[in-house]
């Protein structure tokens, strides 16, 4: 399981694909630690296809034919309908949850979702929501 993987993620809705300006966003994951079940490493989105800047971290585990991991990017980046991408250097990006399946030749695929987020209406009414969901695919690269 250690090594590099390349793939893409995409939003479930055509609206979000239009807002980000991309059908899908590429990424590279490098798994540096693996104990046979648990793993960790780094992730870099392809900024040229709408990805988030800087290097993030991943932590996860594998089951008999499944995989689950979290992705944490260091800078909160939001997409605004008129202002485009808006990075907020003072905050980490919301945690992303990935689940899926894999096969013997290193192909993985599944779904992703943001953790719940809370914004405030009128500055004091809490509104919980999930900013997005989608699908992902990745393949192990030759070492």
PDB file of C-alpha atoms in Angstrom:
ATOM      1  CA  UNK A   1       0.000   0.000   0.000  1.00  0.00           C
ATOM      2  CA  UNK A   2       2.934   2.369   0.453  1.00  0.00           C
ATOM      3  CA  UNK A   3       3.725   4.510  -2.550  1.00  0.00           C
ATOM      4  CA  UNK A   4       2.090   7.063  -4.813  1.00  0.00           C
ATOM      5  CA  UNK A   5      -1.416   7.161  -6.219  1.00  0.00           C
ATOM      6  CA  UNK A   6      -2.905   9.546  -8.766  1.00  0.00           C
ATOM      7  CA  UNK A   7      -6.560  10.180  -9.349  1.00  0.00           C
ATOM      8  CA  UNK A   8      -9.355  12.693  -9.322  1.00  0.00           C
ATOM      9  CA  UNK A   9     -12.381  13.725  -7.333  1.00  0.00           C
ATOM     10  CA  UNK A  10     -15.536  15.372  -8.560  1.00  0.00           C
ATOM     11  CA  UNK A  11     -18.583  16.993  -7.008  1.00  0.00           C
ATOM     12  CA  UNK A  12     -21.940  15.218  -7.247  1.00  0.00           C
ATOM     13  CA  UNK A  13     -23.785  18.264  -8.517  1.00  0.00           C
ATOM     14  CA  UNK A  14     -23.436  20.005 -11.873  1.00  0.00           C
ATOM     15  CA  UNK A  15     -23.912  23.283  -9.984  1.00  0.00           C
ATOM     16  CA  UNK A  16     -20.691  22.770  -7.969  1.00  0.00           C
ATOM     17  CA  UNK A  17     -18.800  21.604 -11.043  1.00  0.00           C
ATOM     18  CA  UNK A  18     -19.868  24.828 -12.761  1.00  0.00           C
ATOM     19  CA  UNK A  19     -18.990  26.970  -9.720  1.00  0.00           C
ATOM     20  CA  UNK A  20     -15.496  25.471  -9.441  1.00  0.00           C
ATOM     21  CA  UNK A  21     -15.036  25.637 -13.213  1.00  0.00           C
ATOM     22  CA  UNK A  22     -13.924  21.997 -13.488  1.00  0.00           C
ATOM     23  CA  UNK A  23     -15.650  18.671 -14.100  1.00  0.00           C
ATOM     24  CA  UNK A  24     -13.052  16.886 -11.962  1.00  0.00           C
ATOM     25  CA  UNK A  25      -9.963  17.777  -9.940  1.00  0.00           C
ATOM     26  CA  UNK A  26      -6.746  15.775 -10.023  1.00  0.00           C
ATOM     27  CA  UNK A  27      -4.683  14.816  -6.985  1.00  0.00           C
ATOM     28  CA  UNK A  28      -1.634  12.814  -5.924  1.00  0.00           C
ATOM     29  CA  UNK A  29      -1.490  10.870  -2.666  1.00  0.00           C
ATOM     30  CA  UNK A  30       1.748   9.527  -1.222  1.00  0.00           C
ATOM     31  CA  UNK A  31       1.351   6.913   1.503  1.00  0.00           C
ATOM     32  CA  UNK A  32       4.438   6.992   3.701  1.00  0.00           C
ATOM     33  CA  UNK A  33       3.335   4.836   6.654  1.00  0.00           C
ATOM     34  CA  UNK A  34       1.463   1.516   6.455  1.00  0.00           C
ATOM     35  CA  UNK A  35       1.251  -1.213   9.112  1.00  0.00           C
ATOM     36  CA  UNK A  36      -0.887  -3.666   7.141  1.00  0.00           C
ATOM     37  CA  UNK A  37      -4.142  -1.972   8.136  1.00  0.00           C
ATOM     38  CA  UNK A  38      -3.597   1.695   9.077  1.00  0.00           C
ATOM     39  CA  UNK A  39      -1.881   4.223   6.847  1.00  0.00           C
ATOM     40  CA  UNK A  40      -0.949   7.890   6.638  1.00  0.00           C
ATOM     41  CA  UNK A  41       0.661  10.216   4.150  1.00  0.00           C
ATOM     42  CA  UNK A  42       0.316  13.404   2.164  1.00  0.00           C
ATOM     43  CA  UNK A  43      -1.978  14.703  -0.542  1.00  0.00           C
ATOM     44  CA  UNK A  44      -1.511  17.385  -3.179  1.00  0.00           C
ATOM     45  CA  UNK A  45      -4.430  18.600  -5.250  1.00  0.00           C
ATOM     46  CA  UNK A  46      -3.810  19.765  -8.803  1.00  0.00           C
ATOM     47  CA  UNK A  47      -4.394  23.520  -8.518  1.00  0.00           C
ATOM     48  CA  UNK A  48      -4.596  23.779 -12.337  1.00  0.00           C
ATOM     49  CA  UNK A  49      -7.781  21.646 -12.261  1.00  0.00           C
ATOM     50  CA  UNK A  50      -9.414  23.456  -9.330  1.00  0.00           C
ATOM     51  CA  UNK A  51      -7.626  21.814  -6.411  1.00  0.00           C
ATOM     52  CA  UNK A  52      -6.736  23.318  -3.081  1.00  0.00           C
ATOM     53  CA  UNK A  53      -3.233  24.769  -2.628  1.00  0.00           C
ATOM     54  CA  UNK A  54      -0.507  23.415  -0.346  1.00  0.00           C
ATOM     55  CA  UNK A  55       0.147  19.893   0.945  1.00  0.00           C
ATOM     56  CA  UNK A  56      -2.467  18.168   3.066  1.00  0.00           C
ATOM     57  CA  UNK A  57      -2.421  15.016   5.178  1.00  0.00           C
ATOM     58  CA  UNK A  58      -4.350  11.769   4.983  1.00  0.00           C
ATOM     59  CA  UNK A  59      -4.984   9.148   7.672  1.00  0.00           C
ATOM     60  CA  UNK A  60      -6.955   5.972   7.176  1.00  0.00           C
ATOM     61  CA  UNK A  61      -7.365   2.244   7.359  1.00  0.00           C
ATOM     62  CA  UNK A  62      -8.051  -0.706   5.100  1.00  0.00           C
ATOM     63  CA  UNK A  63     -10.370  -3.651   5.504  1.00  0.00           C
ATOM     64  CA  UNK A  64     -10.539  -6.853   3.436  1.00  0.00           C
ATOM     65  CA  UNK A  65     -11.588  -4.959   0.280  1.00  0.00           C
ATOM     66  CA  UNK A  66     -12.444  -1.490   1.580  1.00  0.00           C
ATOM     67  CA  UNK A  67     -10.638   1.718   2.374  1.00  0.00           C
ATOM     68  CA  UNK A  68     -11.541   4.745   4.485  1.00  0.00           C
ATOM     69  CA  UNK A  69      -9.474   7.855   5.099  1.00  0.00           C
ATOM     70  CA  UNK A  70      -9.675  11.486   6.051  1.00  0.00           C
ATOM     71  CA  UNK A  71      -8.096  14.342   4.134  1.00  0.00           C
ATOM     72  CA  UNK A  72      -7.044  17.531   5.910  1.00  0.00           C
ATOM     73  CA  UNK A  73      -5.888  20.490   3.845  1.00  0.00           C
ATOM     74  CA  UNK A  74      -4.020  23.262   5.683  1.00  0.00           C
ATOM     75  CA  UNK A  75      -5.872  26.268   4.208  1.00  0.00           C
ATOM     76  CA  UNK A  76      -9.635  26.773   4.115  1.00  0.00           C
ATOM     77  CA  UNK A  77     -10.525  27.473   0.479  1.00  0.00           C
ATOM     78  CA  UNK A  78     -14.101  28.291  -0.450  1.00  0.00           C
ATOM     79  CA  UNK A  79     -15.699  28.857  -3.846  1.00  0.00           C
ATOM     80  CA  UNK A  80     -17.781  32.018  -4.085  1.00  0.00           C
ATOM     81  CA  UNK A  81     -20.206  32.488  -7.028  1.00  0.00           C
ATOM     82  CA  UNK A  82     -18.850  35.932  -7.968  1.00  0.00           C
ATOM     83  CA  UNK A  83     -15.449  36.146  -6.255  1.00  0.00           C
ATOM     84  CA  UNK A  84     -14.121  32.705  -7.285  1.00  0.00           C
ATOM     85  CA  UNK A  85     -11.707  30.830  -5.028  1.00  0.00           C
ATOM     86  CA  UNK A  86     -11.266  32.451  -1.647  1.00  0.00           C
ATOM     87  CA  UNK A  87      -8.444  31.083   0.541  1.00  0.00           C
ATOM     88  CA  UNK A  88      -8.548  31.885   4.252  1.00  0.00           C
ATOM     89  CA  UNK A  89      -4.983  31.543   5.544  1.00  0.00           C
ATOM     90  CA  UNK A  90      -6.119  31.688   9.160  1.00  0.00           C
ATOM     91  CA  UNK A  91      -8.224  28.490   9.079  1.00  0.00           C
ATOM     92  CA  UNK A  92      -7.770  24.835   8.136  1.00  0.00           C
ATOM     93  CA  UNK A  93     -10.037  23.410   5.455  1.00  0.00           C
ATOM     94  CA  UNK A  94     -12.984  21.319   6.619  1.00  0.00           C
ATOM     95  CA  UNK A  95     -12.145  17.654   7.126  1.00  0.00           C
ATOM     96  CA  UNK A  96     -13.056  15.448   4.146  1.00  0.00           C
ATOM     97  CA  UNK A  97     -14.100  11.794   4.545  1.00  0.00           C
ATOM     98  CA  UNK A  98     -13.308   9.269   1.803  1.00  0.00           C
ATOM     99  CA  UNK A  99     -14.628   5.686   1.666  1.00  0.00           C
ATOM    100  CA  UNK A 100     -14.360   3.122  -1.090  1.00  0.00           C
ATOM    101  CA  UNK A 101     -13.127  -0.195  -2.390  1.00  0.00           C
ATOM    102  CA  UNK A 102      -9.917  -1.420  -3.983  1.00  0.00           C
ATOM    103  CA  UNK A 103      -8.770  -4.369  -6.060  1.00  0.00           C
ATOM    104  CA  UNK A 104      -5.582  -6.426  -6.359  1.00  0.00           C
ATOM    105  CA  UNK A 105      -4.020  -4.210  -9.033  1.00  0.00           C
ATOM    106  CA  UNK A 106      -4.235  -1.028  -6.973  1.00  0.00           C
ATOM    107  CA  UNK A 107      -7.349   0.626  -8.382  1.00  0.00           C
ATOM    108  CA  UNK A 108      -9.469   2.421  -5.802  1.00  0.00           C
ATOM    109  CA  UNK A 109     -12.784   4.262  -6.058  1.00  0.00           C
ATOM    110  CA  UNK A 110     -15.551   5.500  -3.845  1.00  0.00           C
ATOM    111  CA  UNK A 111     -17.328   8.508  -2.413  1.00  0.00           C
ATOM    112  CA  UNK A 112     -16.260  11.550  -0.400  1.00  0.00           C
ATOM    113  CA  UNK A 113     -18.076  14.033   1.776  1.00  0.00           C
ATOM    114  CA  UNK A 114     -17.314  17.037   3.927  1.00  0.00           C
ATOM    115  CA  UNK A 115     -17.872  16.840   7.636  1.00  0.00           C
ATOM    116  CA  UNK A 116     -20.763  18.929   8.882  1.00  0.00           C
ATOM    117  CA  UNK A 117     -20.154  22.643   9.146  1.00  0.00           C
ATOM    118  CA  UNK A 118     -22.003  25.319  11.062  1.00  0.00           C
ATOM    119  CA  UNK A 119     -22.592  28.842   9.779  1.00  0.00           C
ATOM    120  CA  UNK A 120     -24.625  31.484  11.542  1.00  0.00           C
ATOM    121  CA  UNK A 121     -27.683  33.203  10.092  1.00  0.00           C
ATOM    122  CA  UNK A 122     -27.893  36.838  11.220  1.00  0.00           C
ATOM    123  CA  UNK A 123     -24.715  36.190  13.203  1.00  0.00           C
ATOM    124  CA  UNK A 124     -26.387  34.081  15.917  1.00  0.00           C
ATOM    125  CA  UNK A 125     -28.705  31.352  14.508  1.00  0.00           C
ATOM    126  CA  UNK A 126     -26.620  28.191  13.938  1.00  0.00           C
ATOM    127  CA  UNK A 127     -27.244  26.463  10.601  1.00  0.00           C
ATOM    128  CA  UNK A 128     -25.541  23.050  10.257  1.00  0.00           C
ATOM    129  CA  UNK A 129     -24.914  21.814   6.729  1.00  0.00           C
ATOM    130  CA  UNK A 130     -22.621  19.598   4.651  1.00  0.00           C
ATOM    131  CA  UNK A 131     -20.772  21.684   2.011  1.00  0.00           C
ATOM    132  CA  UNK A 132     -20.528  18.923  -0.572  1.00  0.00           C
ATOM    133  CA  UNK A 133     -20.259  15.288  -1.615  1.00  0.00           C
ATOM    134  CA  UNK A 134     -18.891  13.478  -4.608  1.00  0.00           C
ATOM    135  CA  UNK A 135     -16.965  10.552  -6.057  1.00  0.00           C
ATOM    136  CA  UNK A 136     -13.259   9.752  -6.447  1.00  0.00           C
ATOM    137  CA  UNK A 137     -11.018   7.339  -8.352  1.00  0.00           C
ATOM    138  CA  UNK A 138      -7.293   6.667  -8.005  1.00  0.00           C
ATOM    139  CA  UNK A 139      -4.664   4.232  -9.252  1.00  0.00           C
ATOM    140  CA  UNK A 140      -1.312   3.223  -7.839  1.00  0.00           C
ATOM    141  CA  UNK A 141       1.506   4.661  -9.913  1.00  0.00           C
ATOM    142  CA  UNK A 142       4.509   2.608 -11.004  1.00  0.00           C
ATOM    143  CA  UNK A 143       7.431   2.940  -8.611  1.00  0.00           C
TER     144      UNK A 143
END
